[in-house]
Amino acid sequence: MGTIVECNGVSKSYRQGKLVVPALAEIDLCVEAGGFMALAGPSGSGKTTLLNLIGGLDDADSGTIRVDGREYARQSKAQLADLRLHRIGFVFQAYNLIPVLSALENVEYVMLLQGVAARERRRRAREVLAVVGLEGMAHRRPAELSGGQQQRVAVARAIVSNPSIVLADEPTANLDSKTGEGLLHLMQRMNSDRGVTFIFSTHDEMVMAYARRIVQIRDGRIADDLHKASEHR
Amino acid sequence: MIGNLDVVTMELQLAWRNIWRNPRRTAVILTAVIIGVWSMVGLGALMRGILIGMIQNNIDTLTGHIQIHQQAYPDDPAIEHSISDPETWMSAARDALPAGSRWSQRIRIGAVVSNARHTRGAILMGIDPAAEARLSFIGTAVTEGAYLADGDTGGILIGRALAQQFDTRLGRKLILTAQDSDGEIVSRAFRIRGIYQAEMADTEKGFLFVNRQSAQQLLKLGNRISEIAIRLPAHEMAVPVANDLKARLAGSPLRVRAWPEILPLLKAYVEMFDTFILIWFIVVFVAMGFGILNTTLMAVFERMREFGVLKALGMRPGRIVRGVLLETLLMLVLGIGAGNLLGLATCWGLSITGIDLSAMAEGVAYAGMARIITPVVWIRDLLRANLVVLLLGLLVCLYPAIKAARMTPVAAMRHH
Ligand SMILES: Nc1ncnc2c1ncn2[C@@H]1O[C@H](COP(=O)(O)OP(=O)(O)OP(=O)(O)O)[C@@H](O)[C@H]1O
Ligand SMILES: [Mg+2]
């Protein structure tokens, strides 16, 4: 399988007034298509920053980032938006969903932005909600769902348009461990059944245990890169 | 096409639900828009009513739509500036008048009226009773006694205010004194046949009506007259018909004027009122606009995270702007709809009886306003009010909308 994410010498620092806060320094990272990778590290190490750069939500100060063979620096803002819309799924820690739309409509909405026809949208949204085990709750609004159910809807929305990669920033941080494990099982299944690449960040050992590859970040640098044997099934 | 319709439906649905996320805030905006539009429509119609009342009042009183005089009369209304041979000119002018037009010949000359105790200046009107009745207010204004009869050479009509001031009544005599066409001072007694009421006390004190023949006799005018007054079936015809008459009577010793020329002050008023109405709309809007801007900004800031997520998902900024504007549009349409209904209902309610201003008639008379004003709804005013609110409302909300769209996902997600 080919490489889906390729970072070369990526650095990023934030400016806070006169203060320059370094967040990432000279990151080199390749992620294989079909991978299931954890980005681990203590708070403030740069996990969110790296995920945002890979997702094209923010610009790197230097270095190159390539996703699906496209180099970000060469894309316009609109092209980046389209790339995210069609090729990348996002799951955030919380408040992923539009509160006034039902679970089904939240999943549909991304496809609406993509220009998928109404009937097709409805069909695929129902199908994917069933896959994440929420067929009975399609018409509930986010406020009427538990935290774990909301994250499942977010995963459903992320995978519904068959993206090449799903970026999840601490998807289980707001969940209790049992619910968190349920979500990881779901992500694992999406990974193995649909071949979607997952990169998720965490500082939870239990969550890391699910990953086939663990990249440790410390102070904006890669401190360790562990490939588990299971990746070469 | 069906696909598009379906997208619009979903976006409308989303916008509709979003505006009810914070019902109190939406209620605030709606209230502001409703009160704003209501007052624009209501007060706009009232102003328009006052304006039309003013024009009507002036035209009814003695102006008519068009007047024809001897060239020099408008600048110096002296007896020597009279029209000779009015019938000849009238027959030349008649073809230019649209069907339903009315005209009459008048003497209009300054005179002094007196009785045993009082004296004052007034305008002596020599009229053809039947023709004049179809043209100006006087035909229906007599409230005591009777209107002038044809051939009643000794009778006079005076206003109620003059009768009070002179402490006189029906059947008593008044002496009229004026300069005749030879420059001699002449006077004659007339008996009060009728007392009339007018919109304005000034009219009641200022105008005396006698038969045209008696005036012509008294002033030794022969068949000469001061003016021909013309009333047309509609206000708007005044200027074009006057222009036509001017062309036909070019080279004659006559001068044709439409009411805006006769009453330049009223014309200026009309234009000023138009500007007033627009300024009023904008003042109301500015007050309302700040409310809308504030509330929308708050609503947008509260949802920054959500906009961030949407942008992360690949939503283009333009679409976010559109979404926010659509929410504003929905609220504006709701508010404008309700505001118009309220405004029109108010106008309808007020137009049943009209608003009676006679209590403050003195001040009102000064401005030439009618005693009773009725709101008049002009489609043009209505459209203008609605467009002002709709377009400026959307324009104001462009700022929060762009703010929402500009927010980068990263900044938005850190926004709490
Ligand atoms: N917008 C920002 N402005 C200034 N500094 C920032 C900004 N975002 C992140 N940082 C800083 O950059 C560094 C890396 O932050 P980042 O959010 O990537 O860490 P993280 O590993 O995701 O932490 P956590 O586990 O707490 O989410 C930190 O020192 C953080 O304070
Ligand atoms: Mg983080």
XYZ file of C-alpha atoms and ligand atoms in Angstrom:
681
model
C 0.000 0.000 0.000
C 1.144 3.540 -0.733
C 1.838 6.485 1.465
C -1.142 8.698 2.212
C 0.393 11.318 4.475
C 3.890 12.630 4.028
C 5.397 15.351 6.245
C 8.913 16.586 5.592
C 10.670 18.951 7.971
C 7.408 20.468 9.178
C 7.761 23.253 11.755
C 5.145 25.449 13.328
C 5.215 28.056 16.041
C 2.512 30.316 17.391
C 2.888 33.980 18.087
C 1.339 35.314 21.230
C 2.055 39.006 21.190
C 5.836 39.250 21.290
C 6.177 35.713 22.497
C 6.905 32.941 20.018
C 5.618 29.558 21.189
C 7.240 26.698 19.281
C 4.729 23.884 18.720
C 6.348 21.574 16.138
C 9.975 21.302 15.036
C 11.236 19.478 11.945
C 8.629 16.732 11.876
C 9.212 13.960 9.341
C 6.357 11.515 9.179
C 4.935 9.085 6.633
C 1.644 7.309 7.138
C 0.732 4.267 5.065
C -2.707 4.082 3.494
C -4.905 1.836 5.619
C -2.974 2.623 8.772
C -4.461 2.888 12.246
C -2.137 5.225 14.027
C -2.075 6.940 17.396
C -0.394 10.270 18.006
C 0.590 10.161 21.643
C 2.206 12.648 23.942
C 1.638 14.820 26.957
C -0.500 17.901 26.940
C 1.061 20.715 24.946
C 3.359 18.406 23.004
C 1.877 19.401 19.632
C -0.584 16.640 18.754
C -3.461 18.947 17.843
C -1.126 21.207 15.918
C 0.137 18.306 13.814
C -3.362 16.979 13.131
C -4.508 20.449 12.094
C -1.599 20.759 9.682
C -2.281 17.338 8.184
C -5.938 18.284 7.873
C -5.084 21.507 6.070
C -6.758 23.575 8.767
C -3.618 25.586 9.426
C -0.433 26.489 7.532
C 2.997 25.180 8.472
C 5.823 27.704 8.875
C 8.183 25.514 6.908
C 8.443 22.024 5.458
C 6.064 20.263 3.110
C 2.907 18.301 3.719
C 1.450 15.987 1.128
C -1.875 14.204 1.514
C -3.118 11.870 -1.178
C -0.232 13.056 -3.338
C -1.267 16.723 -3.184
C 1.109 19.230 -1.688
C -0.743 21.675 0.538
C 1.431 24.695 -0.129
C 0.349 24.547 -3.773
C -3.376 24.518 -3.044
C -5.610 27.542 -2.810
C -7.891 27.950 0.199
C -10.853 26.819 -1.856
C -8.965 23.765 -3.134
C -8.013 22.904 0.429
C -11.658 23.185 1.464
C -12.610 20.834 -1.365
C -9.851 18.440 -0.402
C -11.174 18.319 3.159
C -14.712 17.947 1.922
C -13.979 14.955 -0.286
C -10.852 13.252 1.042
C -10.587 13.946 4.779
C -12.920 13.195 7.661
C -12.672 14.931 11.017
C -13.707 13.859 14.486
C -13.111 16.380 17.249
C -13.060 15.946 20.968
C -16.514 17.461 21.458
C -19.195 19.653 19.882
C -18.753 18.004 16.533
C -22.365 18.136 15.516
C -24.708 20.882 14.406
C -27.121 21.097 17.340
C -30.226 21.942 15.307
C -29.862 18.977 12.960
C -30.820 15.384 13.818
C -28.199 12.612 13.731
C -29.358 11.658 10.250
C -29.308 15.259 9.003
C -25.853 15.850 10.461
C -24.534 12.935 8.441
C -26.487 14.085 5.379
C -25.235 17.637 5.605
C -21.670 16.785 4.558
C -23.019 14.989 1.521
C -25.211 17.977 0.765
C -22.088 20.116 0.692
C -20.573 17.565 -1.657
C -23.558 17.840 -3.953
C -24.837 14.296 -3.492
C -28.472 13.917 -4.594
C -31.139 13.838 -1.890
C -32.231 10.239 -2.238
C -28.670 8.965 -2.322
C -27.814 11.101 0.707
C -30.658 9.696 2.741
C -29.814 6.114 1.782
C -26.137 6.388 2.608
C -26.762 8.289 5.846
C -29.180 5.599 7.077
C -26.769 2.873 6.075
C -23.810 4.397 7.875
C -25.847 5.178 10.992
C -26.784 1.508 11.078
C -23.108 0.607 10.793
C -22.269 2.702 13.863
C -25.235 1.157 15.694
C -27.538 4.153 15.813
C -30.321 3.226 13.414
C -32.946 3.732 16.119
C -31.740 7.222 16.907
C -31.529 8.754 13.463
C -34.022 11.473 14.279
C -32.621 12.558 17.621
C -30.866 15.872 17.939
C -27.337 15.878 19.448
C -28.676 17.116 22.793
C -30.812 13.972 22.985
C -27.807 11.680 22.494
C -25.159 10.600 24.998
C -21.543 11.723 24.540
C -20.590 8.325 23.129
C -23.517 8.343 20.724
C -22.610 11.838 19.563
C -19.051 10.689 18.824
C -20.451 7.760 16.871
C -22.477 10.147 14.777
C -19.305 12.166 14.226
C -17.491 9.014 13.061
C -20.430 8.149 10.825
C -20.267 11.631 9.320
C -16.490 11.371 8.882
C -16.617 8.099 6.965
C -19.863 8.482 5.031
C -18.248 9.910 1.941
C -15.468 7.316 1.894
C -12.547 9.640 2.646
C -8.964 8.435 2.351
C -8.217 9.472 5.882
C -9.981 10.317 9.134
C -8.266 12.628 11.602
C -9.547 12.328 15.160
C -8.275 14.689 17.847
C -8.763 12.974 21.213
C -12.052 11.424 20.134
C -12.446 9.554 23.447
C -11.288 12.272 25.825
C -14.815 13.166 26.896
C -16.009 9.568 27.197
C -15.800 7.080 30.031
C -13.419 4.206 29.339
C -16.079 1.670 28.386
C -17.739 4.024 25.910
C -14.313 5.073 24.663
C -13.416 1.470 23.949
C -16.690 1.020 22.094
C -15.803 3.957 19.862
C -12.317 2.557 19.236
C -13.797 -0.804 18.256
C -16.003 1.029 15.810
C -13.072 2.958 14.336
C -11.094 -0.250 14.109
C -13.925 -1.911 12.225
C -14.207 1.017 9.804
C -10.475 0.737 9.277
C -10.476 -2.958 8.538
C -13.811 -3.133 6.652
C -13.501 0.015 4.573
C -9.758 0.514 4.534
C -10.033 4.072 5.836
C -6.796 5.373 7.344
C -7.206 6.677 10.888
C -4.888 9.020 12.754
C -6.042 9.822 16.249
C -4.390 11.642 19.090
C -4.552 10.632 22.736
C -2.643 10.591 25.969
C -4.491 7.574 27.265
C -2.477 4.295 27.428
C -5.636 2.234 26.954
C -6.455 4.077 23.732
C -2.887 3.687 22.453
C -3.193 -0.040 22.900
C -5.659 -0.145 20.010
C -3.271 1.455 17.561
C -1.073 -0.571 15.241
C 1.416 2.252 15.205
C 2.165 4.740 17.972
C 4.020 7.946 17.243
C 5.175 9.647 20.435
C 5.542 13.404 20.344
C 7.389 15.375 22.971
C 8.025 19.115 22.809
C 7.064 19.235 19.150
C 9.416 16.452 18.064
C 8.876 12.791 17.305
C 10.338 10.976 20.289
C 9.389 7.453 19.392
C 7.756 5.594 16.503
C 6.491 2.148 17.391
C 5.146 -0.225 14.713
C 3.354 -3.159 16.258
C 3.745 -6.577 14.676
C 0.008 -6.750 13.963
C 0.402 -4.139 11.265
C 2.100 -6.722 9.087
C -0.740 -9.210 9.384
C -32.866 21.551 -10.701
C -34.641 19.213 -8.306
C -31.320 18.720 -6.589
C -30.989 22.485 -6.132
C -34.486 22.834 -4.802
C -33.721 20.141 -2.293
C -30.549 21.919 -1.155
C -32.489 25.176 -0.746
C -35.123 23.348 1.284
C -32.513 21.927 3.610
C -30.747 25.266 3.970
C -34.027 27.016 4.696
C -34.831 24.365 7.258
C -31.435 24.776 8.883
C -31.775 28.568 8.933
C -35.287 28.346 10.333
C -34.173 26.081 13.159
C -31.140 28.232 13.842
C -33.195 31.376 14.327
C -35.291 29.606 16.952
C -32.263 28.382 18.888
C -32.471 31.506 20.967
C -36.132 32.479 20.823
C -35.699 35.494 23.052
C -33.056 37.000 20.815
C -35.106 36.344 17.714
C -38.065 37.923 19.474
C -35.967 41.025 20.114
C -35.016 41.331 16.435
C -38.544 40.629 15.291
C -39.950 43.220 17.679
C -37.474 45.801 16.452
C -38.289 45.079 12.800
C -42.030 44.962 13.414
C -42.092 48.237 15.322
C -39.776 49.807 12.763
C -41.794 48.746 9.739
C -45.048 49.490 11.495
C -43.987 53.031 12.241
C -42.549 53.462 8.756
C -45.737 52.324 7.097
C -48.043 54.048 9.577
C -46.263 57.366 9.848
C -45.327 57.303 6.181
C -49.007 56.973 5.294
C -49.902 59.688 7.779
C -47.332 62.058 6.301
C -48.556 61.200 2.836
C -52.115 61.829 4.018
C -51.175 65.227 5.427
C -49.447 66.073 2.179
C -52.317 65.009 -0.026
C -54.743 66.731 2.338
C -52.692 69.888 1.959
C -52.737 69.739 -1.818
C -56.407 68.850 -1.884
C -57.202 71.608 0.559
C -55.378 74.213 -1.437
C -56.806 73.106 -4.733
C -60.300 72.942 -3.264
C -60.061 76.291 -1.599
C -59.724 78.492 -4.588
C -56.669 77.461 -6.502
C -57.968 74.743 -8.771
C -55.453 72.808 -10.832
C -54.789 75.494 -13.394
C -55.370 79.238 -13.439
C -55.312 81.632 -16.353
C -54.654 85.329 -15.803
C -53.664 88.406 -17.680
C -49.824 88.348 -18.000
C -49.124 90.890 -15.263
C -51.804 89.834 -12.778
C -49.866 87.144 -10.849
C -47.151 89.650 -9.954
C -49.501 92.590 -9.463
C -53.121 91.551 -8.938
C -54.463 95.018 -9.704
C -57.767 95.701 -11.399
C -56.164 97.027 -14.572
C -54.570 93.588 -15.134
C -57.831 91.939 -16.049
C -58.665 89.618 -18.914
C -60.743 91.180 -21.655
C -62.910 88.958 -23.816
C -62.661 85.859 -21.640
C -65.171 83.926 -23.757
C -62.917 84.125 -26.823
C -59.998 82.699 -24.927
C -62.067 80.068 -23.216
C -63.301 78.705 -26.519
C -59.688 78.547 -27.732
C -58.621 76.667 -24.615
C -61.545 74.285 -24.270
C -60.150 71.644 -26.655
C -57.087 71.175 -24.483
C -59.141 70.182 -21.453
C -59.763 66.483 -20.829
C -63.312 65.241 -20.405
C -64.628 65.877 -16.917
C -62.778 69.171 -16.508
C -64.601 72.145 -14.996
C -63.857 75.804 -15.234
C -65.229 79.097 -14.068
C -64.609 82.788 -14.493
C -63.868 84.909 -11.459
C -63.255 88.395 -10.300
C -60.594 88.338 -7.596
C -59.696 91.745 -6.250
C -58.574 93.264 -2.968
C -61.301 95.160 -1.103
C -62.146 96.558 2.303
C -65.134 95.206 4.180
C -66.730 97.088 7.026
C -69.794 97.449 9.188
C -70.592 99.988 11.857
C -67.834 98.846 14.211
C -65.276 96.850 12.245
C -63.136 97.174 9.168
C -60.680 94.818 7.538
C -59.091 93.959 4.242
C -60.328 90.920 2.320
C -60.441 89.471 -1.136
C -63.609 90.038 -3.079
C -64.532 87.075 -5.245
C -67.026 87.630 -8.028
C -68.292 84.197 -9.029
C -70.760 82.428 -11.290
C -72.558 80.528 -8.530
C -73.408 77.399 -10.529
C -70.016 77.007 -12.228
C -68.086 77.830 -9.069
C -70.026 75.270 -7.020
C -68.687 72.491 -9.223
C -65.144 73.757 -8.916
C -64.283 74.914 -5.418
C -65.243 74.312 -1.813
C -67.708 77.216 -1.598
C -70.550 75.285 -3.230
C -70.866 73.009 -0.213
C -69.414 75.246 2.487
C -72.422 77.371 3.424
C -73.627 76.228 6.838
C -76.028 79.071 7.654
C -78.416 80.699 5.225
C -78.099 79.792 1.548
C -75.603 79.707 -1.278
C -75.695 82.574 -3.775
C -78.454 82.370 -6.350
C -77.901 83.363 -9.977
C -78.976 86.955 -10.450
C -78.902 87.762 -6.721
C -76.966 90.968 -7.229
C -77.244 92.233 -3.665
C -76.226 89.127 -1.744
C -72.860 88.229 -0.198
C -71.370 85.117 1.417
C -68.943 85.571 4.295
C -66.964 83.158 6.459
C -67.915 82.135 9.973
C -64.736 83.593 11.448
C -65.414 86.992 9.854
C -69.021 86.956 11.058
C -67.757 86.337 14.591
C -65.106 89.001 14.363
C -67.580 91.527 12.953
C -70.217 90.444 15.429
C -72.715 90.170 12.598
C -75.174 87.590 11.298
C -77.420 86.536 8.424
C -79.547 89.246 6.906
C -77.328 92.094 8.126
C -75.517 94.396 5.722
C -71.827 94.883 5.044
C -70.153 97.658 3.062
C -67.604 96.759 0.412
C -65.116 99.401 -0.711
C -62.678 99.030 -3.603
C -60.960 100.855 -6.408
C -62.780 100.610 -9.734
C -61.170 100.308 -13.160
C -61.034 104.110 -13.479
C -59.110 104.373 -10.248
C -62.096 105.757 -8.353
C -62.984 104.519 -4.894
C -66.418 102.933 -4.976
C -68.475 101.267 -2.318
C -71.727 99.435 -1.995
C -73.741 97.580 0.622
C -74.423 93.839 0.355
C -76.734 91.745 2.480
C -75.378 88.577 4.127
C -77.168 85.648 2.468
C -74.999 82.860 3.752
C -72.182 82.092 6.164
C -69.644 79.480 5.104
C -67.088 77.353 6.883
C -63.702 76.502 5.466
C -60.808 74.240 6.460
C -58.865 77.262 7.664
C -59.949 80.271 9.690
C -57.782 82.436 7.429
C -59.937 81.493 4.471
C -63.067 82.298 6.431
C -61.793 85.765 7.243
C -60.129 86.468 3.942
C -62.697 85.743 1.207
C -66.064 87.328 0.383
C -68.264 85.985 -2.396
C -70.709 87.957 -4.546
C -72.185 87.407 -7.995
C -69.768 88.133 -10.818
C -72.158 90.637 -12.470
C -72.451 92.707 -9.291
C -68.689 92.811 -8.913
C -68.224 93.757 -12.565
C -70.822 96.471 -12.182
C -69.356 97.845 -8.974
C -65.848 97.912 -10.396
C -66.911 99.089 -13.856
C -65.223 96.101 -15.479
C -67.719 95.404 -18.223
C -67.249 91.743 -19.109
C -63.617 91.684 -18.006
C -62.572 89.162 -15.333
C -59.518 88.466 -13.138
C -59.040 84.766 -13.664
C -60.206 81.535 -15.168
C -59.881 78.609 -12.781
C -59.817 75.048 -14.080
C -60.296 71.823 -12.205
C -59.183 68.587 -13.836
C -60.327 65.044 -13.133
C -56.933 64.155 -11.535
C -54.047 65.955 -9.802
C -51.397 64.444 -12.048
C -52.906 66.021 -15.160
C -52.262 69.547 -13.946
C -48.768 70.090 -15.349
C -49.185 68.396 -18.759
C -52.544 70.054 -19.436
C -51.123 73.413 -18.361
C -48.237 72.950 -20.785
C -50.670 72.192 -23.574
C -52.668 75.324 -22.728
C -49.500 77.399 -22.643
C -48.689 76.223 -26.166
C -52.181 77.008 -27.440
C -52.278 80.429 -25.821
C -48.733 81.367 -26.790
C -48.616 84.952 -28.072
C -51.802 85.919 -26.212
C -51.749 88.370 -23.303
C -52.593 85.486 -20.986
C -50.517 83.524 -18.520
C -51.282 79.881 -17.704
C -50.067 78.333 -14.474
C -50.535 74.889 -12.935
C -50.844 74.619 -9.151
C -47.165 73.942 -8.464
C -46.428 77.310 -10.080
C -49.271 79.077 -8.310
C -48.244 77.687 -4.940
C -44.459 77.323 -5.093
C -44.395 76.975 -1.317
C -46.697 73.975 -1.489
C -44.577 72.480 -4.220
C -41.495 72.907 -2.051
C -43.434 71.302 0.795
C -44.304 68.313 -1.333
C -40.665 67.790 -2.233
C -39.531 68.360 1.330
C -42.062 65.842 2.603
C -40.780 63.270 0.170
C -37.294 63.765 1.536
C -38.688 63.763 5.082
C -40.312 60.420 4.549
C -37.075 58.941 3.259
C -35.051 60.459 6.104
C -37.610 59.179 8.571
C -37.265 55.693 7.091
C -33.523 55.854 7.446
C -33.646 57.191 11.018
C -35.967 54.371 12.041
C -33.758 51.953 10.227
C -30.564 53.111 11.903
C -32.127 52.540 15.329
C -33.378 49.169 14.188
C -30.163 48.327 12.338
C -28.024 48.673 15.441
C -30.320 46.258 17.256
C -30.121 43.770 14.409
C -26.348 44.112 14.109
C -25.776 43.641 17.804
C -28.013 40.648 18.119
C -26.679 38.948 15.020
C -23.106 39.517 16.141
C -23.913 37.897 19.465
C -25.600 34.975 17.762
C -22.634 34.495 15.447
C -20.029 34.670 18.212
C -21.912 32.082 20.210
C -21.669 29.693 17.316
C -18.048 30.268 16.288
C -17.105 26.695 17.181
C -19.834 25.417 14.962
C -18.662 27.528 12.045
C -15.164 26.198 12.714
C -16.371 22.608 12.510
C -18.271 23.390 9.301
C -15.188 24.943 7.758
C -13.071 21.976 8.851
C -15.590 19.721 7.109
C -14.933 21.640 3.908
C -17.647 24.273 3.866
C -16.608 27.225 1.742
C -16.655 30.689 3.374
C -19.198 31.951 0.844
C -21.613 29.315 1.957
C -21.267 30.347 5.585
C -21.990 33.970 4.629
C -25.030 32.737 2.738
C -26.217 30.716 5.705
C -26.034 33.639 8.121
C -27.692 35.978 5.613
C -30.449 33.458 5.035
C -31.197 33.466 8.766
C -31.324 37.263 8.718
C -33.519 37.196 5.639
C -36.006 34.871 7.309
C -36.250 37.121 10.356
C -36.557 40.237 8.211
C -39.285 38.717 6.083
C -41.219 37.648 9.172
C -40.830 41.044 10.801
C -41.576 42.973 7.632
C -44.670 40.880 6.984
C -46.041 41.441 10.469
C -45.001 45.109 10.455
C -46.839 45.739 7.185
C -49.964 44.026 8.420
C -49.929 46.076 11.613
C -49.153 49.275 9.724
C -51.888 48.738 7.144
C -54.379 47.760 9.840
C -53.539 50.949 11.731
C -53.970 53.045 8.594
C -57.255 51.370 7.875
C -58.418 51.990 11.440
C -57.404 55.642 11.328
C -58.932 56.226 7.923
C -62.431 55.320 9.135
C -62.813 58.553 11.068
C -59.610 60.383 10.235
C -57.554 62.224 12.804
C -59.242 65.426 13.909
C -56.760 68.218 14.382
C -59.298 71.022 14.898
C -58.195 71.335 18.541
C -54.927 72.713 17.260
C -56.426 74.264 14.175
C -54.584 77.556 14.522
C -51.143 75.989 14.166
C -52.432 73.641 11.561
C -53.902 76.439 9.501
C -50.525 78.059 9.373
C -49.071 75.069 7.590
C -52.022 74.862 5.241
C -52.981 71.460 6.552
C -56.458 69.996 6.569
C -58.367 69.839 9.847
C -58.964 66.148 9.496
C -56.127 64.031 8.188
C -56.500 60.533 6.855
C -53.526 58.262 6.222
C -52.889 57.545 2.563
C -50.968 54.398 1.667
C -48.913 54.740 -1.469
C -47.534 51.560 -2.944
C -44.346 53.497 -3.660
C -43.924 54.458 0.023
C -44.709 50.912 1.069
C -42.145 49.408 -1.304
C -39.596 51.978 -0.265
C -40.036 51.195 3.452
C -39.805 47.464 2.831
C -36.800 47.740 0.568
C -34.989 50.000 3.022
C -35.445 47.456 5.803
C -34.730 44.406 3.689
C -31.645 45.634 1.851
C -30.074 47.600 4.686
C -30.927 44.760 7.094
C -29.042 42.289 4.942
C -26.228 44.771 4.457
C -25.848 45.251 8.208
C -25.703 41.497 8.743
C -23.038 41.097 6.124
C -20.519 42.120 8.767
C -21.274 39.347 11.278
C -21.675 36.911 8.386
C -18.235 37.711 7.028
C -16.837 37.532 10.517
C -18.197 34.018 10.829
C -16.832 33.040 7.448
C -13.380 34.522 8.082
C -12.863 32.603 11.301
C -10.308 29.879 10.619
C -11.277 26.446 11.936
C -8.299 26.446 14.276
C -9.169 29.796 15.814
C -12.842 28.910 15.905
C -12.204 25.684 17.799
C -10.171 27.512 20.404
C -13.004 30.036 20.713
C -15.012 29.512 23.883
N -3.436 29.124 18.764
C -2.382 29.021 19.577
N -1.776 30.141 20.015
C -0.700 30.064 20.798
N -0.184 28.935 21.203
C -0.726 27.786 20.817
C -1.874 27.773 19.982
N -2.231 26.494 19.748
C -1.343 25.749 20.420
N -0.443 26.506 21.037
C 0.711 26.029 21.820
O 1.408 25.129 20.995
C 1.826 24.018 21.744
C 1.264 22.751 21.175
O -0.139 22.791 21.378
P -1.119 21.598 20.949
O -2.496 22.081 21.142
O -0.761 21.166 19.595
O -0.773 20.474 22.006
P -1.545 19.115 22.282
O -0.519 18.066 22.240
O -2.705 18.993 21.385
O -2.039 19.339 23.771
P -3.338 18.739 24.466
O -3.050 17.312 24.777
O -3.462 19.572 25.691
O -4.454 18.938 23.529
C 1.399 24.293 23.170
O 2.498 24.882 23.851
C 0.284 25.279 23.031
O 0.215 26.111 24.156
Mg -4.781 18.854 21.630
